[in-house]
Coordinates of N, CA, C and O in Angstrom, one line a residue:
M1 N -22.9 22.2 24.4 CA -21.6 22.5 23.9 C -20.9 21.2 23.5 O -20.7 20.3 24.3
N2 N -20.5 21.1 22.2 CA -19.8 20.0 21.7 C -18.3 20.2 21.9 O -17.8 21.2 21.6
R3 N -17.6 19.1 22.4 CA -16.2 19.2 22.6 C -15.6 18.0 21.8 O -16.2 17.0 21.7
I4 N -14.4 18.2 21.4 CA -13.6 17.1 20.8 C -13.2 16.2 21.9 O -12.8 16.6 23.0
W5 N -13.3 14.9 21.7 CA -13.1 13.9 22.7 C -11.8 14.0 23.4 O -11.6 13.7 24.6
Y6 N -10.8 14.4 22.7 CA -9.4 14.4 23.3 C -9.0 15.8 23.9 O -7.9 16.0 24.3
E7 N -9.9 16.7 23.8 CA -9.6 18.1 24.3 C -9.2 18.1 25.8 O -8.2 18.8 26.1
P8 N -9.8 17.3 26.7 CA -9.2 17.3 28.1 C -7.8 16.8 28.2 O -7.0 17.3 29.0
L9 N -7.4 15.9 27.3 CA -6.0 15.4 27.3 C -5.1 16.4 26.9 O -4.0 16.6 27.5
I10 N -5.4 17.2 25.8 CA -4.6 18.2 25.3 C -4.5 19.4 26.4 O -3.4 19.9 26.6
H11 N -5.6 19.7 27.0 CA -5.5 20.7 28.0 C -4.6 20.3 29.2 O -3.8 21.1 29.7
A12 N -4.7 19.1 29.6 CA -3.9 18.6 30.7 C -2.4 18.7 30.3 O -1.5 19.1 31.1
L13 N -2.1 18.2 29.1 CA -0.7 18.3 28.6 C -0.2 19.7 28.5 O 0.9 20.0 28.9
R14 N -1.0 20.6 28.0 CA -0.7 22.0 27.9 C -0.3 22.6 29.3 O 0.7 23.3 29.4
V15 N -1.2 22.4 30.3 CA -0.9 22.9 31.6 C 0.4 22.3 32.1 O 1.2 23.0 32.7
H16 N 0.7 21.0 31.9 CA 1.9 20.4 32.4 C 3.1 21.0 31.7 O 4.1 21.4 32.4
I17 N 3.0 21.2 30.4 CA 4.2 21.8 29.7 C 4.4 23.2 30.1 O 5.5 23.6 30.4
E18 N 3.3 24.0 30.3 CA 3.5 25.4 30.7 C 4.1 25.5 32.1 O 4.8 26.4 32.4
Q19 N 3.8 24.6 33.0 CA 4.3 24.6 34.3 C 5.7 24.1 34.5 O 6.5 24.6 35.3
K20 N 6.0 23.1 33.7 CA 7.3 22.4 33.9 C 8.3 22.5 32.8 O 9.5 22.3 33.0
H21 N 7.9 22.7 31.5 CA 8.8 22.5 30.4 C 8.9 23.6 29.4 O 9.3 23.4 28.3
M22 N 8.4 24.8 29.7 CA 8.4 25.9 28.8 C 9.8 26.3 28.3 O 10.0 26.9 27.3
N23 N 10.8 25.9 29.1 CA 12.2 26.3 28.8 C 12.8 25.3 27.8 O 13.8 25.5 27.2
E24 N 12.1 24.2 27.5 CA 12.5 23.2 26.6 C 12.3 23.7 25.1 O 11.3 24.3 24.8
E25 N 13.2 23.4 24.3 CA 13.1 23.7 22.8 C 11.9 23.0 22.2 O 11.8 21.7 22.4
G26 N 11.1 23.6 21.5 CA 9.9 23.0 20.8 C 8.8 22.5 21.8 O 8.1 21.6 21.4
A27 N 8.7 23.2 22.9 CA 7.7 22.7 23.9 C 6.3 22.7 23.3 O 5.6 21.7 23.4
L28 N 5.9 23.8 22.7 CA 4.6 23.9 22.1 C 4.4 23.1 20.9 O 3.3 22.6 20.5
L29 N 5.5 22.8 20.2 CA 5.5 21.9 19.0 C 5.1 20.5 19.5 O 4.3 19.8 18.8
E30 N 5.6 20.1 20.7 CA 5.2 18.7 21.2 C 3.7 18.7 21.4 O 3.1 17.6 21.2
L31 N 3.2 19.7 21.9 CA 1.7 19.8 22.2 C 1.0 19.7 20.9 O 0.0 18.9 20.8
Q32 N 1.4 20.4 19.8 CA 0.8 20.3 18.5 C 0.9 18.9 17.9 O -0.1 18.4 17.4
M33 N 2.0 18.3 18.1 CA 2.2 16.9 17.5 C 1.3 15.9 18.3 O 0.8 15.0 17.6
T34 N 1.2 16.1 19.5 CA 0.3 15.2 20.3 C -1.2 15.4 19.9 O -1.9 14.4 19.7
E35 N -1.6 16.6 19.7 CA -2.9 16.8 19.2 C -3.2 16.2 17.8 O -4.2 15.6 17.5
E36 N -2.2 16.3 17.0 CA -2.3 15.7 15.6 C -2.4 14.2 15.7 O -3.2 13.6 15.1
Y37 N -1.6 13.6 16.6 CA -1.7 12.2 16.8 C -3.1 11.7 17.3 O -3.6 10.8 16.8
L38 N -3.6 12.5 18.2 CA -5.0 12.1 18.7 C -6.0 12.4 17.7 O -7.0 11.7 17.5
S39 N -5.9 13.4 16.9 CA -6.8 13.8 15.9 C -6.9 12.8 14.7 O -8.0 12.5 14.3
Y40 N -5.7 12.3 14.3 CA -5.7 11.4 13.1 C -5.6 10.0 13.5 O -5.7 9.1 12.6
G41 N -5.4 9.7 14.8 CA -5.3 8.3 15.2 C -6.6 7.6 15.1 O -7.7 8.1 15.1
E42 N -6.5 6.3 15.0 CA -7.7 5.4 15.0 C -7.8 4.7 16.3 O -6.9 3.9 16.6
F43 N -8.8 5.0 17.0 CA -9.0 4.4 18.4 C -10.3 3.7 18.4 O -11.3 4.2 17.8
G44 N -10.4 2.6 19.0 CA -11.6 1.8 19.0 C -12.3 1.8 20.3 O -11.9 2.6 21.2
D45 N -13.4 1.1 20.4 CA -14.2 1.0 21.6 C -13.4 0.3 22.7 O -12.7 -0.6 22.5
D46 N -13.6 0.8 23.9 CA -13.1 0.2 25.1 C -11.5 0.2 25.0 O -10.9 -0.8 25.4
E47 N -11.0 1.3 24.6 CA -9.5 1.4 24.4 C -9.0 2.4 25.4 O -9.6 3.5 25.6
K48 N -7.9 2.1 26.0 CA -7.2 3.1 26.9 C -6.1 3.8 26.1 O -5.3 3.2 25.4
I49 N -6.1 5.2 26.3 CA -5.2 6.0 25.6 C -4.4 6.7 26.7 O -5.0 7.4 27.6
K50 N -3.1 6.6 26.6 CA -2.2 7.2 27.6 C -1.3 8.2 27.0 O -0.6 7.9 26.0
I51 N -1.2 9.4 27.5 CA -0.3 10.4 27.0 C 0.7 10.7 28.1 O 0.2 11.1 29.3
G52 N 1.9 10.6 27.9 CA 3.0 10.9 28.9 C 3.7 12.1 28.5 O 3.6 12.7 27.4
C53 N 4.5 12.6 29.5 CA 5.4 13.7 29.3 C 6.4 13.5 28.2 O 7.1 12.4 28.2
P54 N 6.5 14.3 27.2 CA 7.4 14.1 26.1 C 8.9 14.1 26.5 O 9.8 13.6 25.8
W55 N 9.2 14.7 27.7 CA 10.6 14.8 28.2 C 10.8 13.8 29.3 O 11.8 13.9 30.1
S56 N 10.0 12.7 29.4 CA 10.1 11.8 30.6 C 11.5 11.1 30.6 O 12.0 10.8 31.7
E57 N 12.1 10.8 29.5 CA 13.4 10.2 29.5 C 14.5 11.1 29.9 O 15.5 10.7 30.5
H58 N 14.4 12.4 29.6 CA 15.4 13.3 29.9 C 15.4 13.9 31.3 O 16.5 14.2 31.8
C59 N 14.3 14.0 31.9 CA 14.2 14.7 33.2 C 13.5 13.9 34.2 O 13.1 14.4 35.3
N60 N 13.3 12.6 34.0 CA 12.7 11.7 34.9 C 11.3 12.2 35.3 O 10.9 12.0 36.5
C61 N 10.6 12.8 34.4 CA 9.2 13.3 34.6 C 8.3 12.1 34.4 O 8.2 11.5 33.3
S62 N 7.5 11.8 35.4 CA 6.6 10.6 35.3 C 5.1 11.1 35.1 O 4.2 10.3 35.2
W63 N 4.9 12.3 34.7 CA 3.6 12.8 34.4 C 2.9 12.0 33.3 O 3.6 11.7 32.3
E64 N 1.6 11.7 33.4 CA 0.9 11.1 32.3 C -0.6 11.4 32.6 O -1.0 11.6 33.7
V65 N -1.4 11.3 31.6 CA -2.8 11.4 31.6 C -3.4 10.2 30.8 O -2.8 9.8 29.8
E66 N -4.5 9.7 31.2 CA -5.1 8.5 30.6 C -6.6 8.8 30.3 O -7.3 9.5 31.0
A67 N -7.0 8.2 29.1 CA -8.5 8.3 28.8 C -8.9 6.9 28.4 O -8.1 6.1 28.0
H68 N -10.2 6.7 28.5 CA -10.8 5.4 28.1 C -11.9 5.7 27.2 O -12.9 6.4 27.5
T69 N -11.8 5.2 26.0 CA -12.9 5.4 25.0 C -14.0 4.4 25.1 O -13.8 3.2 25.3
I70 N -15.2 5.0 25.0 CA -16.4 4.2 25.0 C -17.3 4.7 23.8 O -17.7 5.9 23.9
L71 N -17.5 3.9 22.8 CA -18.3 4.3 21.7 C -19.8 3.9 21.9 O -20.1 2.8 22.2
K72 N -20.7 4.9 21.8 CA -22.1 4.6 21.9 C -22.7 5.0 20.6 O -22.7 6.2 20.2
L73 N -23.3 4.1 19.9 CA -23.9 4.3 18.6 C -25.5 4.2 18.8 O -25.9 3.3 19.5
N74 N -26.2 5.1 18.2 CA -27.6 5.0 18.2 C -28.1 4.4 16.9 O -28.0 5.0 15.9
P75 N -28.6 3.1 17.0 CA -29.0 2.4 15.8 C -30.1 3.1 15.0 O -30.2 2.9 13.8
K76 N -30.9 3.9 15.6 CA -32.0 4.6 15.0 C -31.5 5.7 14.0 O -32.1 6.0 13.1
T77 N -30.3 6.2 14.3 CA -29.8 7.3 13.4 C -28.7 6.8 12.4 O -28.3 7.6 11.6
L78 N -28.3 5.6 12.5 CA -27.4 5.0 11.6 C -28.1 4.7 10.3 O -29.2 4.1 10.3
R79 N -27.5 5.0 9.2 CA -28.1 4.7 7.9 C -27.1 3.9 7.1 O -25.9 4.4 6.9
L80 N -27.5 2.8 6.6 CA -26.6 2.0 5.7 C -26.8 2.4 4.3 O -27.9 2.6 3.8
K81 N -25.7 2.5 3.6 CA -25.8 2.8 2.1 C -26.2 1.5 1.4 O -25.7 0.4 1.7
Q82 N -27.1 1.6 0.4 CA -27.5 0.4 -0.3 C -27.1 0.5 -1.7 O -26.9 1.5 -2.3

């Protein structure tokens, strides 16, 4: 089963929002914007990515989740254009 690399981060944020912030205006929009950021963002090898609660400034919520990217390339399957 193939999964998108950032799927566990989005799931963790969704659970947090559903448990703590569903009464906030645009709660699920924040989730969608975070997914867009991770989807279109450019992340490199050996990079730490931290996602925090979108309402941390307003409600003193210190929730966050972190990921660490490790890129593994198989040189046998890479093809260079000539």
